[in-house]
Short mmCIF file of C-alpha atoms in Angstrom, two decimals:
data_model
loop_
_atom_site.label_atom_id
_atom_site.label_comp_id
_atom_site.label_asym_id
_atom_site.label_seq_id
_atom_site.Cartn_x
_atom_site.Cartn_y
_atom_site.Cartn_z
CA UNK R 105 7.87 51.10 7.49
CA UNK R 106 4.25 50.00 7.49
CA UNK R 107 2.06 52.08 4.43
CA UNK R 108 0.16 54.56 4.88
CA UNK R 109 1.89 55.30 8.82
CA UNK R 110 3.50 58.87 7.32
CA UNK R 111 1.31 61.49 7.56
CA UNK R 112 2.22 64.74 5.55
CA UNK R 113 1.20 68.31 6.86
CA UNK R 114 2.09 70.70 4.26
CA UNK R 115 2.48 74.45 5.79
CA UNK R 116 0.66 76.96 3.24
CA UNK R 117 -0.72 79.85 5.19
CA UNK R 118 1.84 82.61 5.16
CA UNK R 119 1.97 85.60 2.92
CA UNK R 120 5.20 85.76 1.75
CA UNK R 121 5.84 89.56 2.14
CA UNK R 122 9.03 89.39 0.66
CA UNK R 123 7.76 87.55 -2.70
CA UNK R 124 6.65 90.81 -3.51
CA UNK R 125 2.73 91.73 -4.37
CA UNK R 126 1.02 89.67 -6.85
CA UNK R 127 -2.32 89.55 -8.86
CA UNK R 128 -1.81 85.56 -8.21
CA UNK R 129 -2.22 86.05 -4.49
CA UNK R 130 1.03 84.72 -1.86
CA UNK R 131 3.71 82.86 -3.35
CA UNK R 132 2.31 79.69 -2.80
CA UNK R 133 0.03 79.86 -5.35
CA UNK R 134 2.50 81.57 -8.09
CA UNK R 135 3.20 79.55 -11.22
CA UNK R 136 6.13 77.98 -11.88
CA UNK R 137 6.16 75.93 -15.06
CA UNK R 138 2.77 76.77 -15.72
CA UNK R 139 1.47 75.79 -12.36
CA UNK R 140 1.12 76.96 -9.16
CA UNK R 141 3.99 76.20 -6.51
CA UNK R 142 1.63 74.37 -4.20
CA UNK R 143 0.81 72.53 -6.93
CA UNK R 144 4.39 71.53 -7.26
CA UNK R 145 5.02 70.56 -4.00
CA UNK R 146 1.92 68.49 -3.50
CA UNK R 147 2.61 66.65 -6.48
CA UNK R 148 6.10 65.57 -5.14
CA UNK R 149 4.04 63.87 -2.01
CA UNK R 150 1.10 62.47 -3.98
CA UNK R 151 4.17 60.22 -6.20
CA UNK R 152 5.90 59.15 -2.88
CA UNK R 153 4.84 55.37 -2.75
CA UNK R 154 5.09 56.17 1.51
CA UNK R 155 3.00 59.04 1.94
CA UNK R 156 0.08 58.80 3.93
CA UNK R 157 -2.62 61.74 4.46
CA UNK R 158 -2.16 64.82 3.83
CA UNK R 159 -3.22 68.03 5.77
CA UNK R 160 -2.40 71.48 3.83
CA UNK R 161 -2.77 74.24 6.67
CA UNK R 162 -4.12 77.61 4.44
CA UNK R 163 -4.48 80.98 5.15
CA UNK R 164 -8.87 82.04 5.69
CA UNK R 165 -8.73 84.22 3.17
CA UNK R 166 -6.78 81.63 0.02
CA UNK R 167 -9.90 79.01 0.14
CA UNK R 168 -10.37 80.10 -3.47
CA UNK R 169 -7.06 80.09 -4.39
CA UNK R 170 -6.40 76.73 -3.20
CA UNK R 171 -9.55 74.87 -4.55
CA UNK R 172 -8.51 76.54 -7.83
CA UNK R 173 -4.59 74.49 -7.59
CA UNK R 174 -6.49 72.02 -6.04
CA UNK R 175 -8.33 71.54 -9.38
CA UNK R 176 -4.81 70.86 -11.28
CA UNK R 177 -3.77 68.22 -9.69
CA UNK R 178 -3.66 64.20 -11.17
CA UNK R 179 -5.37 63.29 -7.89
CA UNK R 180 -6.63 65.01 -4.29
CA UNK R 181 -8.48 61.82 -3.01
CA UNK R 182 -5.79 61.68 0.38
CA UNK R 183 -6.04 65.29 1.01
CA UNK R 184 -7.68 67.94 3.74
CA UNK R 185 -7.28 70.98 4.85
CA UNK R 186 -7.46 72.78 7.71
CA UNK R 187 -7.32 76.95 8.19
CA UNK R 188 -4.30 77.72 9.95
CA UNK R 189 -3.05 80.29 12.85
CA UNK R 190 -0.84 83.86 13.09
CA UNK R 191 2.26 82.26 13.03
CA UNK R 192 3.74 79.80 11.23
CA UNK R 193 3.96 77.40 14.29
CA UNK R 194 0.18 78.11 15.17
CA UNK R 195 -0.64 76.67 12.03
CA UNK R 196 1.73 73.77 12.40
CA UNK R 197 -0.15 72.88 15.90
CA UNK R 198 -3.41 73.26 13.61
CA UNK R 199 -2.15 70.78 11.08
CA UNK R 200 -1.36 68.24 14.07
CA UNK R 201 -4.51 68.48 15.64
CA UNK R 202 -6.05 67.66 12.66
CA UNK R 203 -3.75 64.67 11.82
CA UNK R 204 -4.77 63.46 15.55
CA UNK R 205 -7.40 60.96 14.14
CA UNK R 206 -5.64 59.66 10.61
CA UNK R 207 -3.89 56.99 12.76
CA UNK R 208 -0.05 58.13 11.43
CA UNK R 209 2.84 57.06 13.26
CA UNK R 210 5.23 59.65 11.55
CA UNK R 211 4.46 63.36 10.35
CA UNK R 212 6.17 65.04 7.95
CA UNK R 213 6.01 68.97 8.25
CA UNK R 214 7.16 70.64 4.78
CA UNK R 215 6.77 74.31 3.47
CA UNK R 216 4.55 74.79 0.79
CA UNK R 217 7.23 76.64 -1.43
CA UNK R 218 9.73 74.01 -1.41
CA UNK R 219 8.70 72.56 -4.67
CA UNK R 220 12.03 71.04 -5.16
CA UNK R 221 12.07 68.05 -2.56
CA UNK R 222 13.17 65.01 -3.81
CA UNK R 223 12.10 60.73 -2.96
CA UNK R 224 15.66 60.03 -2.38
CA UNK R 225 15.71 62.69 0.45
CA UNK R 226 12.22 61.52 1.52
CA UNK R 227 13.38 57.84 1.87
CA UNK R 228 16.46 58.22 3.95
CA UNK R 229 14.24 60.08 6.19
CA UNK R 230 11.35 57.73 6.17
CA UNK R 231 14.17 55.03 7.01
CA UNK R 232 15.46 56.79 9.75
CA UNK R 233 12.21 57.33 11.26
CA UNK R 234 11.23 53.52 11.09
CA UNK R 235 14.56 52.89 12.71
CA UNK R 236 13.36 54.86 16.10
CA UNK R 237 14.35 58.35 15.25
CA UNK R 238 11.86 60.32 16.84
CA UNK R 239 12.98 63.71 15.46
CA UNK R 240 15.11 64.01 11.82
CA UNK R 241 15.73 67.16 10.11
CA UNK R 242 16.96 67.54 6.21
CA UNK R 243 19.81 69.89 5.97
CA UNK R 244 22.14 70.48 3.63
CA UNK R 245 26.27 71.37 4.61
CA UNK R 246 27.13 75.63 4.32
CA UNK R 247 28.85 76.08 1.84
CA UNK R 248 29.35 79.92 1.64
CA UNK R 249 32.17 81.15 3.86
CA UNK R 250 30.32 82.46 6.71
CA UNK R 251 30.97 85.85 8.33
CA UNK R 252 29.85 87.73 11.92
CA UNK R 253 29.75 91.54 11.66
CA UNK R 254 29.75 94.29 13.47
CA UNK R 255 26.96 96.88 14.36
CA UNK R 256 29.35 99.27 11.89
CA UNK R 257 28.55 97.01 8.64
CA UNK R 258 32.73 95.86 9.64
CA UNK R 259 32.98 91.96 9.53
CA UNK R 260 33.98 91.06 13.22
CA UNK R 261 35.06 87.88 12.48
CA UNK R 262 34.66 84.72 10.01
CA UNK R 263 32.85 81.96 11.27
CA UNK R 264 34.10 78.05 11.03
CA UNK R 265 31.34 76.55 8.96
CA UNK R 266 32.28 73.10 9.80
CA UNK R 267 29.45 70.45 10.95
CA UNK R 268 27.11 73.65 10.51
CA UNK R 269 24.16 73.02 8.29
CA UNK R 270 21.23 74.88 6.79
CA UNK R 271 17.82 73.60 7.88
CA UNK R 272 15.11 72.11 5.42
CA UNK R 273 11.89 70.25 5.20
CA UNK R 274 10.14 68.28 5.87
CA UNK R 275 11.22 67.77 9.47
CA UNK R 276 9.84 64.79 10.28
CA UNK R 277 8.84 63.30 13.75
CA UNK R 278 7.31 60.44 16.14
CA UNK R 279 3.73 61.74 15.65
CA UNK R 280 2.36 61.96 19.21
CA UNK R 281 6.44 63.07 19.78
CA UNK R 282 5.90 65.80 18.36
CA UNK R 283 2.17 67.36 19.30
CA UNK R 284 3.01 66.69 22.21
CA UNK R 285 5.60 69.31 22.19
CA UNK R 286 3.69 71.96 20.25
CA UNK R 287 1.15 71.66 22.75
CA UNK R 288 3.30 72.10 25.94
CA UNK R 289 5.07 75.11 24.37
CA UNK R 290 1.84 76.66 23.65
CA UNK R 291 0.29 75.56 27.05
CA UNK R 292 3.65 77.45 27.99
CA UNK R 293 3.15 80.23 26.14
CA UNK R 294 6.22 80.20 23.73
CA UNK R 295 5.60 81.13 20.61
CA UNK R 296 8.91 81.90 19.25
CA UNK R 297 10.49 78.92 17.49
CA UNK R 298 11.55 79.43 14.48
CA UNK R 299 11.33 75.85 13.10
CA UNK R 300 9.70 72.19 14.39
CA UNK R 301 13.07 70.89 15.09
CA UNK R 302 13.57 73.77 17.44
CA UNK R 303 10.50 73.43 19.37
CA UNK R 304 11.76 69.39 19.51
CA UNK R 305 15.01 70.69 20.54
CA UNK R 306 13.53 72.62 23.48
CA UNK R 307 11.37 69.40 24.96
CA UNK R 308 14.56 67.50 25.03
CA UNK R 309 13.78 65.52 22.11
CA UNK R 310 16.77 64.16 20.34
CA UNK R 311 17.34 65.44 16.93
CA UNK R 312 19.08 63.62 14.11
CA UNK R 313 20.68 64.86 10.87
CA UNK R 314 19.61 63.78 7.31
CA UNK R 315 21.93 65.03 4.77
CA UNK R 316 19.77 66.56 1.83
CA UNK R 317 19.87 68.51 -1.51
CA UNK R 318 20.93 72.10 -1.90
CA UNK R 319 18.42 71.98 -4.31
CA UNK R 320 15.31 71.93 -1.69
CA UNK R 321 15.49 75.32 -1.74
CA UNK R 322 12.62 77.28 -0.27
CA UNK R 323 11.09 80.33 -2.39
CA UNK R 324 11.41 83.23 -0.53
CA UNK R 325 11.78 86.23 -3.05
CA UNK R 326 9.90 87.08 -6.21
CA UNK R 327 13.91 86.30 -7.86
CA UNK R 328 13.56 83.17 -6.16
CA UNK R 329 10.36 82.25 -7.85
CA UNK R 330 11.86 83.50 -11.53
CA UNK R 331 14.28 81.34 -11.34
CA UNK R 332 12.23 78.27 -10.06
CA UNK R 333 9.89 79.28 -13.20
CA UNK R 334 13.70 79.19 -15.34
CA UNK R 335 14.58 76.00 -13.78
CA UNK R 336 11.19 74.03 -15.00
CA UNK R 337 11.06 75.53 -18.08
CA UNK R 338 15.00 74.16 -18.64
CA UNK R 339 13.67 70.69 -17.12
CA UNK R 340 10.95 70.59 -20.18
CA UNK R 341 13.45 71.60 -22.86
CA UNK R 342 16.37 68.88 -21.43
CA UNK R 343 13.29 65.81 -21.31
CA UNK R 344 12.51 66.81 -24.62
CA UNK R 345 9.02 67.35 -23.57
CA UNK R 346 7.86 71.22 -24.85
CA UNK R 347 5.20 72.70 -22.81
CA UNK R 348 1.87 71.49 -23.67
CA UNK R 349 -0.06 74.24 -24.87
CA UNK R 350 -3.36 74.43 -26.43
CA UNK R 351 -5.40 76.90 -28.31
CA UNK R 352 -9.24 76.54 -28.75
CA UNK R 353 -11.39 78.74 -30.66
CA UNK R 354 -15.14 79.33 -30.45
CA UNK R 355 -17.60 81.15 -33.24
CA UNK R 356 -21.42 82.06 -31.94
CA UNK R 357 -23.85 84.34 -33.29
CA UNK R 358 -27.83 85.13 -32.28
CA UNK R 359 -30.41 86.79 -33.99
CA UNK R 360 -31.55 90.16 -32.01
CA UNK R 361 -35.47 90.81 -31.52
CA UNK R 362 -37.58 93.14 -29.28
CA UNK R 363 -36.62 93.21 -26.11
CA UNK R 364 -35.29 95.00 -23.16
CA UNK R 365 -31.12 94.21 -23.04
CA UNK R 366 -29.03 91.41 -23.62
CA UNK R 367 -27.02 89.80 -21.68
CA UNK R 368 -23.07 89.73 -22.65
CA UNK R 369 -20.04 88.27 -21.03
CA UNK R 370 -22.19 87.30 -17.69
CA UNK R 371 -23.71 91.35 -18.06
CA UNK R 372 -27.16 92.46 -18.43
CA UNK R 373 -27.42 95.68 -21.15
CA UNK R 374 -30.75 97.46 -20.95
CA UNK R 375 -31.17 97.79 -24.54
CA UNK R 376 -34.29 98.19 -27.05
CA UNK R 377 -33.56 95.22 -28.48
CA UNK R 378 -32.71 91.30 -27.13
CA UNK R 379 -30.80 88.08 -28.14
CA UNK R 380 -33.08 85.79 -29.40
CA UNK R 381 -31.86 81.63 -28.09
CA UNK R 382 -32.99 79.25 -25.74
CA UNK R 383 -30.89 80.47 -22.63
CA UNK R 384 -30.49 83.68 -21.60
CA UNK R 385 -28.29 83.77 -25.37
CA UNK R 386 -24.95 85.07 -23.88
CA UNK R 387 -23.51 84.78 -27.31
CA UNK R 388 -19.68 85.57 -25.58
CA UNK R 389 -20.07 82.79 -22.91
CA UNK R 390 -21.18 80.45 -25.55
CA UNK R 391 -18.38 81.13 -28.11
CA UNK R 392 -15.85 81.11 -24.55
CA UNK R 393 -17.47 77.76 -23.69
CA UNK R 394 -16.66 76.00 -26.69
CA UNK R 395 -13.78 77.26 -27.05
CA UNK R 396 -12.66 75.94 -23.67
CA UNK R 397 -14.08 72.69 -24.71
CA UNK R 398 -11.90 72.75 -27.86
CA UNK R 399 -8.57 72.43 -25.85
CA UNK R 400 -9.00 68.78 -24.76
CA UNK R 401 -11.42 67.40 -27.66
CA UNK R 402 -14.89 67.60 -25.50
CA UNK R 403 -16.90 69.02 -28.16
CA UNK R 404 -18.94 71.88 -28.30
CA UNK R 405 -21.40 73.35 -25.89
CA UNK R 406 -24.58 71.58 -27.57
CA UNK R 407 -23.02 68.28 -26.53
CA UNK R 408 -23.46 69.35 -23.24
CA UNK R 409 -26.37 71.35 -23.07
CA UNK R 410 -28.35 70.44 -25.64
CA UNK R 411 -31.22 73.23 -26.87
CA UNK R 412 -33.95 70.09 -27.14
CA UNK R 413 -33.51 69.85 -23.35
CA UNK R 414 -36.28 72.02 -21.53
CA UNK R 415 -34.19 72.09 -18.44
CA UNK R 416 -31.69 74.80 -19.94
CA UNK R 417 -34.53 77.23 -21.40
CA UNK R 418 -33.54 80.38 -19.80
CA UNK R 419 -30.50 79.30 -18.08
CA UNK R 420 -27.68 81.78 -17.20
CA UNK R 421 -24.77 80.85 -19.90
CA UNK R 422 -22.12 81.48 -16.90
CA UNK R 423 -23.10 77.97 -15.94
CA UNK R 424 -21.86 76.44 -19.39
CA UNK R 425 -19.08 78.05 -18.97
CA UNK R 426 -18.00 76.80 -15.50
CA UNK R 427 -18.87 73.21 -16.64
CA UNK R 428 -16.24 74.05 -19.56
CA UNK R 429 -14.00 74.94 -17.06
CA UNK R 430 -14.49 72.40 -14.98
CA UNK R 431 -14.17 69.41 -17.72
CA UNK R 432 -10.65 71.34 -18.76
CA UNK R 433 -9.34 70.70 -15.29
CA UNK R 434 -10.32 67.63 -15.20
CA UNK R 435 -8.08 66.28 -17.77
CA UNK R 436 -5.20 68.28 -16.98
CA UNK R 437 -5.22 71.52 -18.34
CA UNK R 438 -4.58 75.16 -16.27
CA UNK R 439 -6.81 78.08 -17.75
CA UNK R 440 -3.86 80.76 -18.78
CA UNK R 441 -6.18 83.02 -21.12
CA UNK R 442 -9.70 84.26 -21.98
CA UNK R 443 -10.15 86.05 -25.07
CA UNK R 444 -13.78 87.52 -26.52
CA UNK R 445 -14.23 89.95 -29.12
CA UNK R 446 -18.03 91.06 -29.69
CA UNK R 447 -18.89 92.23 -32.85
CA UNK R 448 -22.46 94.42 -32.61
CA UNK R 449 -23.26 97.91 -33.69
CA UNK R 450 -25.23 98.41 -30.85
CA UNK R 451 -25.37 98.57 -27.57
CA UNK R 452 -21.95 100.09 -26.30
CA UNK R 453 -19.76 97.55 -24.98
CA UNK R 454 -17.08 100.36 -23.50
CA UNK R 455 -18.59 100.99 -20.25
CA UNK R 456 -19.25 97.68 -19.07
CA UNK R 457 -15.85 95.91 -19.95
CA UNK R 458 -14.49 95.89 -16.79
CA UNK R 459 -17.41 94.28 -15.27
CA UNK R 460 -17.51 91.62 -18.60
CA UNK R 461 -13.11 90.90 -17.56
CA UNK R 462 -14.61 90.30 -13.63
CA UNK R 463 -17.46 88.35 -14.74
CA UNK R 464 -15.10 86.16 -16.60
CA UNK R 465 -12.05 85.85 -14.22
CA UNK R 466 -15.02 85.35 -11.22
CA UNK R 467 -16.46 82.24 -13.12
CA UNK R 468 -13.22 80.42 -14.85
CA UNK R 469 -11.56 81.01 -11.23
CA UNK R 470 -8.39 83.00 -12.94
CA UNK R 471 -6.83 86.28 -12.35
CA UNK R 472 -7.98 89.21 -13.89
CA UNK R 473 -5.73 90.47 -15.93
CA UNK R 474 -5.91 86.63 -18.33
CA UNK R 475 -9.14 87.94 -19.14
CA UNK R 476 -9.79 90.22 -22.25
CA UNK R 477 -12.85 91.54 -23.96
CA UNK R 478 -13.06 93.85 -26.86
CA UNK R 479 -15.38 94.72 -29.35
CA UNK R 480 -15.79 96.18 -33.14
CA UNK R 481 -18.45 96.98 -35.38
CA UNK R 482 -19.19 95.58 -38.48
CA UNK R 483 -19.28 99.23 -40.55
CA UNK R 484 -22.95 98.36 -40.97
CA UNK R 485 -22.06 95.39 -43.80
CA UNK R 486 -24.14 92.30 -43.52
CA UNK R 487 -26.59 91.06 -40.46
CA UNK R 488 -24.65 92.48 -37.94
CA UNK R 489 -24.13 95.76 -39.98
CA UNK R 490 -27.95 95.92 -40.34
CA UNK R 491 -28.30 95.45 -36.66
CA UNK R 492 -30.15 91.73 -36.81
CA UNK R 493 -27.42 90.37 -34.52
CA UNK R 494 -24.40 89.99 -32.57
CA UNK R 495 -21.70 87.55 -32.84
CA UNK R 496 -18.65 87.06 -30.97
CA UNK R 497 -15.57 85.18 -31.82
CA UNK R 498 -13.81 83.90 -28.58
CA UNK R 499 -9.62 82.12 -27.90
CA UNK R 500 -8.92 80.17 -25.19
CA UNK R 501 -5.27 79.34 -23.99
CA UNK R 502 -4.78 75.85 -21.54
CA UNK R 503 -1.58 74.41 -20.56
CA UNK R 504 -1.93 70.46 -19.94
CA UNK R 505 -0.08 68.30 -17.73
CA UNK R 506 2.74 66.70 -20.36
CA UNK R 507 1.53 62.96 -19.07
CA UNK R 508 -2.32 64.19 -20.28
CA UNK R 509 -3.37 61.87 -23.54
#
């Protein structure tokens, strides 16, 4: 097979109703050994030496969500996206048409939450392909003993389960094979295949077996996803490669003066009084950025934004942090935790928590409950106890790729 003749359209725009509700959106974008499933899946693609480009179909309202996994990965250079459809096949069709001008021969149509597929099962099908196959679906033999019942609940009958087969993907097709089939069944309107192979089936398109794992499993239920989280987790322990996680703290203080608020966490405070520094002196978000910048060894946030340079005099400190964030990603690391405590005897930091958590989780692109801000007094000992400042003491958590220096 000639390189780079394989496209891969990866199917990511379902919600998963039966994962169960999540703060981390549909199950695509759960973790599962400390990064999302997409994540996972592409991953498996990006280190197949036959892959070509890549379309991921999402859902309109995941752009967010997906940039975000997007961020994680070692590289995105051969992949696009497209927004996909109601159904499952619409978005398949939208995947195709996008793949119409990448010049692929074959097409490869996987499930975003089938992490689990292997290059073994990937080459036999990429073999059978470049021997003419124009349609090949991965299944895997039934196992189970396999039983009809009755409208009662009574089992009617047991079912032979020999030369039966549970479907997988990717299925995997003659390009122009199959669009043109998705478009004739939509020209036609039929909109009720379950699967590619099915729609293939219907135009009269030959379709050819490729034996593959059980373990190509596709998450369906939140148990399913606990025990793909248990399954990585085991992989780390048996390589003898422990989770690489990483702890970064960050320290700021700034003196207070007359003003008229300060800003905190991303959050303007009226207040009688203001942070004296030359940004807008977010003393949280600086503390937060270098402790961000801690986890990989990037140094601290006057490397980056130096106080000599005119062009940050005034700046909003959420931008510091973002860079932070960004420079994490880069090499590697997910964002698992955001921890500031504020230590100021005035003004109240109670009431505007909540909006300090959103502020955070809207700017390091994470969920909100990984974001946590508290505060103290210092029983009126020392500067802050005199009311001449306010400091802030600030964790960060990152999990890094285990291949990341």
């Amino acid at each position: 097979m000639k390189a780079n003749t394989t496209g891969i359209v990866v199917v990511a725009a379902g919600r998963g109703e039966r994962a169960g509700a999540s703060i981390e959106g549909p199950k695509q974008y759960r973790r599962i050994g400390g990064r999302s499933v997409i994540v996972h899946t592409l991953e498996r693609f990006l280190a197949w030496k036959d892959a070509g480009p890549i379309i991921v179909v999402i859902h309109g309202d995941d752009r967010a969500l997906f940039e975000e996994a997007r961020s994680t990965l070692t590289s995105d250079a051969n992949i696009t996206t497209v927004i996909g459809g109601a159904t499952r096949q619409q978005s398949v069709r939208a995947g195709l048409q996008a793949m119409k001008d990448k010049n692929v021969q074959h097409v490869m149509i996987h499930d975003a939450v089938r992490p689990f597929i292997d290059h073994v099962t990937l080459d036999r099908i990429a073999t059978m392909l470049a021997d003419g196959a124009a349609a090949v679906l991965p299944a895997a033999p039934v196992t189970d003993t396999l039983k009809r019942g009755n409208l009662d609940g009574t089992v009617a009958e047991t079912v032979s389960r020999e030369r039966l087969y549970g479907a997988q993907t990717p299925q995997s097709f003659d390009f122009q094979t199959i669009l043109d089939a998705h478009e004739r069944a939509a020209a036609e309107n039929r909109d009720d295949f379950t699967d590619d192979a099915a729609i293939a089936e219907w135009a009269g398109v030959p379709v050819r077996i490729a034996e593959s794992s059980s373990e190509n499993v596709k998450l369906t239920t939140r148990q399913d996803i606990n025990m793909a989280d248990q399954t990585l987790s085991g992989q780390h322990r048996m390589d003898g490669a422990l989770p690489d996680v990483r702890t970064g703290n960050g320290y700021d203080v700034h003196r207070l003066e007359p003003g008229d608020g300060v800003w905190l966490c991303g959050i303007f405070i009226p207040h009688h009084l203001k942070l004296n520094g030359h940004s807008d002196a977010d003393v949280a978000l600086h503390a937060l950025t270098d402790a961000l910048l801690a986890t990989c060894g990037a140094g601290d946030i006057g490397d980056h934004f130096p106080p000599s340079d005119p062009q940050w005099k005034g700046a909003a400190s959420h931008i510091f942090l973002k860079h932070a964030a960004e420079i994490v990603r880069k090499n590697g690391g997910t964002i698992m935790n955001a921890d500031v405590s504020l230590i100021a005897e005035a003004p109240k930091i109670g009431p505007h928590r909540q909006a300090m958590r959103e502020k955070l989780a809207e700017t390091l692109s994470i969920s909100l409950e990984r974001c946590s801000v508290k505060a103290t007094t210092n029983e009126q000992i020392g500067f802050v106890g005199r009311n001449e400042g306010i400091a802030a003491i600030a964790t960060a958590t990152v999990i890094y790729r285990n291949d990341t220096p």
